[in-house]
Structures are given as C-alpha cells and as structure tokens.
Coordinates of C-alpha atoms and ligand atoms in Angstrom, one line a residue:
X1 CA -4.5 -73.7 54.3
X2 CA -3.0 -73.4 51.2
X3 CA -2.4 -70.0 49.7
X4 CA -3.3 -69.3 46.3
X5 CA -0.4 -68.7 44.3
X6 CA -1.6 -67.6 40.7
X7 CA -2.9 -63.8 40.6
X8 CA -4.9 -62.6 37.4
X9 CA -5.0 -59.3 36.5
X10 CA -8.2 -56.9 36.3
X11 CA -7.8 -55.3 33.0
X12 CA -8.6 -51.9 32.3
X13 CA -8.7 -49.5 29.7
X14 CA -6.8 -46.4 30.6
X15 CA -7.3 -43.3 27.8
X16 CA -6.6 -46.1 25.0
X17 CA -3.9 -48.0 26.9
X18 CA -4.3 -51.3 28.0
X19 CA -3.7 -51.6 31.7
X20 CA -3.7 -55.1 33.5
X21 CA -4.1 -54.4 37.1
X22 CA -2.2 -57.0 39.9
X23 CA -2.1 -55.3 42.9
X24 CA -4.0 -54.9 44.9
X25 CA -6.6 -57.4 44.1
X26 CA -9.1 -59.7 45.7
X27 CA -6.3 -63.0 45.8
X28 CA -3.5 -60.1 47.4
X29 CA -2.5 -56.7 48.6
X30 CA 0.7 -56.5 48.5
X31 CA 4.1 -58.0 47.9
X32 CA 6.5 -56.9 50.5
X33 CA 5.9 -53.1 50.6
X34 CA 4.7 -53.1 46.7
X35 CA 1.0 -52.5 47.3
X36 CA 0.4 -51.2 43.6
X37 CA 1.1 -52.7 40.7
X38 CA 0.0 -51.9 36.8
X39 CA 1.3 -53.0 33.3
X40 CA 0.7 -50.6 31.0
X41 CA 0.7 -51.7 27.2
X42 CA 2.9 -52.0 25.2
X43 CA 0.4 -49.4 23.3
X44 CA 0.7 -47.8 20.0
X45 CA -0.5 -44.4 19.0
X46 CA -2.0 -43.2 15.9
X47 CA -0.9 -39.6 14.3
X48 CA -2.9 -37.4 16.6
X49 CA -3.8 -39.6 19.4
X50 CA -2.9 -37.8 22.7
X51 CA -1.5 -41.3 24.5
X52 CA -1.6 -40.8 27.9
X53 CA -2.7 -37.6 29.6
X54 CA -3.0 -37.8 33.4
X55 CA -3.5 -34.5 35.0
X56 CA -2.4 -32.9 38.5
X57 CA -3.0 -35.6 41.1
X58 CA -1.4 -35.9 44.8
X59 CA -0.1 -38.7 46.5
X60 CA 1.0 -39.7 50.3
X61 CA 2.0 -42.4 52.0
X62 CA 4.1 -43.9 49.4
X63 CA 6.5 -43.9 46.6
X64 CA 5.6 -44.4 43.2
X65 CA 8.2 -46.1 41.0
X66 CA 8.4 -46.4 37.2
X67 CA 10.0 -48.8 35.0
X68 CA 10.2 -48.3 31.5
X69 CA 10.1 -50.7 28.7
X70 CA 9.3 -48.4 25.8
X71 CA 8.5 -45.0 24.4
X72 CA 8.5 -42.0 27.1
X73 CA 6.6 -40.3 29.6
X74 CA 6.9 -36.7 30.6
X75 CA 6.9 -36.2 34.3
X76 CA 6.1 -32.9 36.1
X77 CA 5.8 -32.3 40.0
X78 CA 5.2 -29.8 42.4
X79 CA 9.2 -29.6 43.6
X80 CA 9.8 -28.2 40.3
X81 CA 11.2 -31.7 38.5
X82 CA 10.1 -32.1 34.4
X83 CA 11.7 -34.5 33.1
X84 CA 11.4 -37.6 30.4
X85 CA 11.7 -41.1 31.3
X86 CA 12.8 -43.6 28.8
X87 CA 13.5 -47.3 28.5
X88 CA 15.2 -48.6 31.2
X89 CA 15.0 -45.6 33.5
X90 CA 13.3 -46.1 36.9
X91 CA 11.7 -42.9 38.2
X92 CA 11.2 -43.2 42.0
X93 CA 8.9 -40.3 43.5
X94 CA 8.6 -40.1 47.2
X95 CA 5.3 -38.7 48.4
X96 CA 5.8 -39.0 51.9
X97 CA 3.2 -36.1 53.3
X98 CA 2.5 -35.1 50.0
X99 CA 3.2 -34.0 46.6
X100 CA 1.2 -34.0 43.1
X101 CA 2.7 -34.7 39.7
X102 CA 1.3 -35.2 36.1
X103 CA 2.5 -37.5 33.6
X104 CA 1.8 -37.6 30.0
X105 CA 3.0 -39.1 26.4
X106 CA 5.1 -36.4 24.7
X107 CA 3.8 -35.1 21.3
X108 CA 6.7 -36.8 19.9
X109 CA 6.3 -39.9 21.2
X110 CA 4.2 -42.7 19.5
X111 CA 4.3 -45.7 22.2
X112 CA 4.1 -46.3 25.8
X113 CA 5.2 -49.9 28.0
X114 CA 5.7 -49.4 31.7
X115 CA 5.3 -51.1 34.9
X116 CA 4.3 -48.8 37.1
X117 CA 4.3 -49.3 41.1
X118 CA 3.6 -48.1 44.5
X119 CA 5.5 -48.7 47.4
X120 CA 4.4 -48.4 51.1
X121 CA 6.1 -46.2 53.5
X122 CA 6.8 -47.6 56.7
X123 CA 5.5 -46.0 59.8
X124 CA 8.8 -44.2 60.2
X125 CA 8.5 -42.7 56.6
X126 CA 5.0 -41.6 56.6
X127 CA 6.0 -38.1 57.2
X128 CA 9.1 -37.3 55.4
X129 CA 9.5 -34.3 52.7
X130 CA 8.5 -35.4 49.3
X131 CA 11.5 -36.3 46.9
X132 CA 12.2 -37.1 43.2
X133 CA 14.8 -39.2 42.0
X134 CA 15.5 -40.3 38.2
X135 CA 17.7 -43.2 37.9
X136 CA 18.9 -43.9 34.5
X137 CA 21.5 -46.0 34.8
X138 CA 20.8 -49.0 36.2
X139 CA 22.6 -52.4 36.9
X140 CA 22.3 -54.4 33.1
X141 CA 23.7 -57.7 32.6
X142 CA 23.6 -61.1 30.5
X143 CA 24.2 -64.6 32.2
X144 CA 23.4 -68.2 31.0
X145 CA 21.1 -66.4 28.3
X146 CA 19.2 -64.2 30.1
X147 CA 19.4 -60.3 30.3
X148 CA 19.1 -58.8 33.7
X149 CA 18.2 -55.4 34.8
X150 CA 18.1 -54.5 38.5
X151 CA 16.1 -51.8 39.2
X152 CA 16.0 -51.9 43.0
X153 CA 17.9 -54.1 45.9
X154 CA 20.6 -56.7 45.5
X155 CA 20.3 -59.2 43.4
X156 CA 23.6 -61.9 43.0
X157 CA 26.8 -59.6 43.1
X158 CA 24.5 -56.5 41.8
X159 CA 23.4 -53.7 43.7
X160 CA 21.0 -51.2 42.4
X161 CA 21.3 -47.0 43.2
X162 CA 17.3 -46.9 43.6
X163 CA 16.8 -45.6 47.3
X164 CA 14.8 -47.8 49.5
X165 CA 13.2 -47.3 53.2
X166 CA 12.3 -51.1 53.5
X167 CA 13.8 -54.3 51.4
X168 CA 12.6 -54.5 48.4
X169 CA 14.0 -56.4 45.1
X170 CA 12.7 -55.6 41.7
X171 CA 14.3 -57.8 38.9
X172 CA 13.9 -57.3 35.3
X173 CA 14.4 -60.4 33.3
X174 CA 14.7 -61.6 29.6
X175 CA 14.9 -65.5 28.7
X176 CA 16.6 -65.5 25.1
X177 CA 16.3 -69.4 24.9
X178 CA 13.6 -72.0 26.6
X179 CA 15.2 -72.9 29.8
X180 CA 15.0 -73.4 33.3
X181 CA 17.0 -71.6 36.0
X182 CA 17.6 -71.9 39.7
X183 CA 16.9 -68.5 41.4
X184 CA 18.1 -67.7 44.8
X185 CA 15.7 -65.9 47.1
X186 CA 16.1 -64.7 50.9
X187 CA 13.9 -66.7 53.2
X188 CA 12.6 -63.3 54.9
X189 CA 11.2 -62.0 51.7
X190 CA 7.9 -62.9 49.6
X191 CA 7.5 -62.7 46.0
X192 CA 6.1 -62.6 42.9
X193 CA 6.8 -63.5 39.6
X194 CA 5.0 -60.7 36.9
X195 CA 4.8 -62.6 33.7
X196 CA 4.9 -59.6 30.8
X197 CA 5.1 -61.5 27.8
X198 CA 5.6 -65.5 27.2
X199 CA 5.0 -68.1 30.3
X200 CA 7.0 -69.0 33.0
X201 CA 6.9 -72.7 35.1
X202 CA 6.9 -72.4 38.9
X203 CA 6.2 -75.4 40.9
X204 CA 4.2 -76.9 38.5
X205 CA 2.1 -74.4 37.5
X206 CA 2.2 -72.4 34.5
X207 CA 1.9 -68.7 34.1
X208 CA 1.2 -66.5 31.4
X209 CA 1.0 -62.7 30.6
X210 CA -0.2 -60.3 33.1
X211 CA -0.3 -63.5 35.6
X212 CA 1.6 -63.0 38.7
X213 CA 3.0 -66.2 40.9
X214 CA 3.0 -65.4 44.7
X215 CA 5.8 -67.1 46.6
X216 CA 5.6 -66.6 50.5
X217 CA 8.3 -66.3 52.9
X218 CA 10.2 -69.1 53.7
X219 CA 12.1 -70.3 50.2
X220 CA 15.5 -69.9 49.7
X221 CA 15.3 -70.5 46.1
X222 CA 12.9 -71.5 43.4
X223 CA 13.3 -73.5 39.9
X224 CA 11.6 -71.5 36.9
X225 CA 10.9 -73.0 33.6
X226 CA 11.1 -69.9 30.8
X227 CA 9.3 -69.9 27.4
X228 CA 11.9 -68.5 24.6
X229 CA 11.9 -64.9 24.9
X230 CA 10.1 -64.7 28.3
X231 CA 10.1 -61.2 30.0
X232 CA 9.4 -61.3 33.6
X233 CA 9.6 -58.7 36.5
X234 CA 10.7 -60.4 39.9
X235 CA 9.6 -58.6 42.7
X236 CA 10.0 -58.7 46.5
X237 CA 10.0 -57.1 50.0
X238 CA 9.7 -57.8 53.5
X239 CA 5.8 -58.1 54.4
X240 CA 4.2 -55.2 55.5
X241 CA 3.9 -55.0 59.3
X242 CA 0.9 -53.9 59.8
X243 CA -2.5 -53.6 57.2
X244 CA -2.3 -50.4 55.1
X245 CA -5.6 -48.2 53.1
X246 CA -5.3 -47.3 49.6
X247 CA -7.9 -45.1 48.4
X248 CA -7.5 -43.2 45.2
X249 CA -3.7 -42.2 45.4
X250 CA -3.1 -42.2 48.9
X251 CA -1.7 -44.7 51.3
X252 CA -2.4 -44.5 55.2
X253 CA -2.7 -46.5 57.8
X254 CA -6.0 -44.9 59.5
X255 CA -9.1 -43.3 57.9
X256 CA -8.4 -40.3 59.2
X257 CA -5.1 -39.6 57.3
X258 CA -6.8 -40.4 54.0
X259 CA -9.7 -38.0 54.9
X260 CA -7.1 -35.1 55.6
X261 CA -5.7 -35.6 52.5
X262 CA -9.4 -35.9 50.4
X263 CA -9.8 -32.6 52.1
X264 CA -6.7 -30.9 51.7
X265 CA -6.3 -31.6 48.0
X266 CA -9.8 -30.5 47.3
X267 CA -9.5 -27.1 49.2
X268 CA -6.1 -26.5 47.2
X269 CA -3.7 -26.6 50.1
X270 CA -0.4 -25.8 50.0
X271 CA 0.9 -29.0 51.5
X272 CA 0.5 -30.4 47.6
X273 CA 2.3 -27.2 46.0
X274 CA 1.4 -26.3 42.5
X275 CA 2.6 -27.9 39.1
X276 CA 2.7 -25.2 35.6
X277 CA 0.5 -27.6 33.3
X278 CA -2.7 -26.9 31.1
X279 CA -3.7 -30.6 32.2
X280 CA -7.1 -30.8 34.2
X281 CA -6.5 -30.8 37.7
X282 CA -8.1 -34.4 39.3
X283 CA -10.7 -34.2 42.3
X284 CA -10.0 -36.6 44.9
X285 CA -13.3 -38.8 45.7
X286 CA -14.6 -38.6 49.1
X287 CA -14.0 -42.0 50.7
X288 CA -17.0 -44.5 51.5
X289 CA -16.3 -44.5 55.1
X290 CA -17.1 -40.5 55.3
X291 CA -19.7 -40.6 52.7
Ligands
MN1 MN1 0.5 -40.7 40.2

C-alpha cells in the first residue's frame, strides 16, 4: 500500500491567533520523535489586544520545542526560569517526570509567529528531571540562494547545540529565488517538509502553505523545486520505536501514566512545581478511557 504523502492542517483559532496543526492528524501521528506540530500565526495584535496568554499547565514525557519566527513570547516555568524568546531562537523544555509553564505575549509585543513542536522522550528518558534551555545562537548560513538556520541536529558541515534524546533534524530554509535543490537525507530518518509560505514541488506533488510533505525512511536524497521566497521547515528523525499516547499536554506509553499525571496536576501535587503568575491555571481533562 502506498503511504499518503500529503498531510493537511487542521486550522484552529487560539485566542485570535490562527494555528495550523500538522501533527498529530488522522494522516500521521509523528515524524521521528516529533509528535506535535503547530504553525502559529503570523498574527498582528491591535492596541489593547492581549495576544497569546496561555495559563499554567503541566507536561510529562516530552520536550517542548519552540522555534520563533517573529514577535516575542514570555516563558515562565516551575523551575524558576523567566525569559523572552525572540526571532531565530529556540526554547527547549524537557518535561521528563513533570514540569509546568506559562506562555504569553509581553505587553510591548504586537505580533507572534512561531512553530511549536513536541518531541516524545524515549522510554529511557521518560522520568528524567525537568529542565529548560534557551538557545539564542543557532548555526545560520546562506548557500546557493537559500538562507538556512539549523534548529537541532546536523546538516552538511553544521551542528546545532540543541540537546537531543533521540536523533532529530530541524532545519529552517528560505529560498530567495525560484530554484531546484537536491537535499541529502539520512536513510534511517523519516522526514517532513512543512511549507510555512510559498510552495514546494516534491516528487511530482505540489505543497502549499500549511501542508506537510511526508517522506518515509530509505531515501538518501530528494529534489525539491521551490517558488521564490518560499519558507520551509524540514523535520526529521528515526521513527518512534513504540506507539505513544498523547492526551492534553501529556505524552506516555501507558494510560496509567496519563491518568496519574491528570490526577496529580488537578490535586495540585508538588510534582509539577509552581509558577509566579496571574494567569489562570488550566484544568486537566479526564481521558475518555477513565471517564
Ligand atoms: Mn506547554
């Protein structure tokens, strides 16, 4: 059976910000350990609009990976971190056994444009201590009319500092001219090309903004034909070894792990720490298998 290659987004409105969700969808659950993929914005806020205001919520079993394209977001977490993320920076928050955070547009910022991803932690790292790292300086270069930023992993001669628990690639590409590019791939990786703007032609199929091209393992290169000013994010990784369960902001391999996290968060367990914030604390919904 031929695998369906084009993944289309579920479009949502999150507090006035257009969000295109590419993972998980009915067509695909994950690409490597990348198990959640939202393209948020671009959105511009009018004077008096609050922008993004996400109250305190927990995570387990995953890393949140924020790739900022425009605007600023204030991050606060239960480890005491509080900082602004700006254009061309990555925030990597490792939830492990439990962390909580808030995300909000600061009063001085009037726009947001970001790619929000989650990375499923391998079984060996499920229970690691929570951690947060901000990466303000990532490898950036231009070659043959393409501007690159490497957000995680290795590509060509470049290597990103971003911590990994499983082999991953995150590569931001802006094609300055209409052109064809041959891109070298790892045969043990599966890949997704997310079009943020413009269009890409890959193996005879055209992908427009908020469409994701899926490439299974086994390919060592691919030819892409980009329209002028196309903006693309290439994601890759070794396919997950086992199925995962995603419920609300939790990732696990067993329902009991999710049930425990829901109960702990809603009981104000110290497992998830606390945050100095005036934003509303979110309530964890009970999963359907326990309702
Ligand atoms: Mn979160």
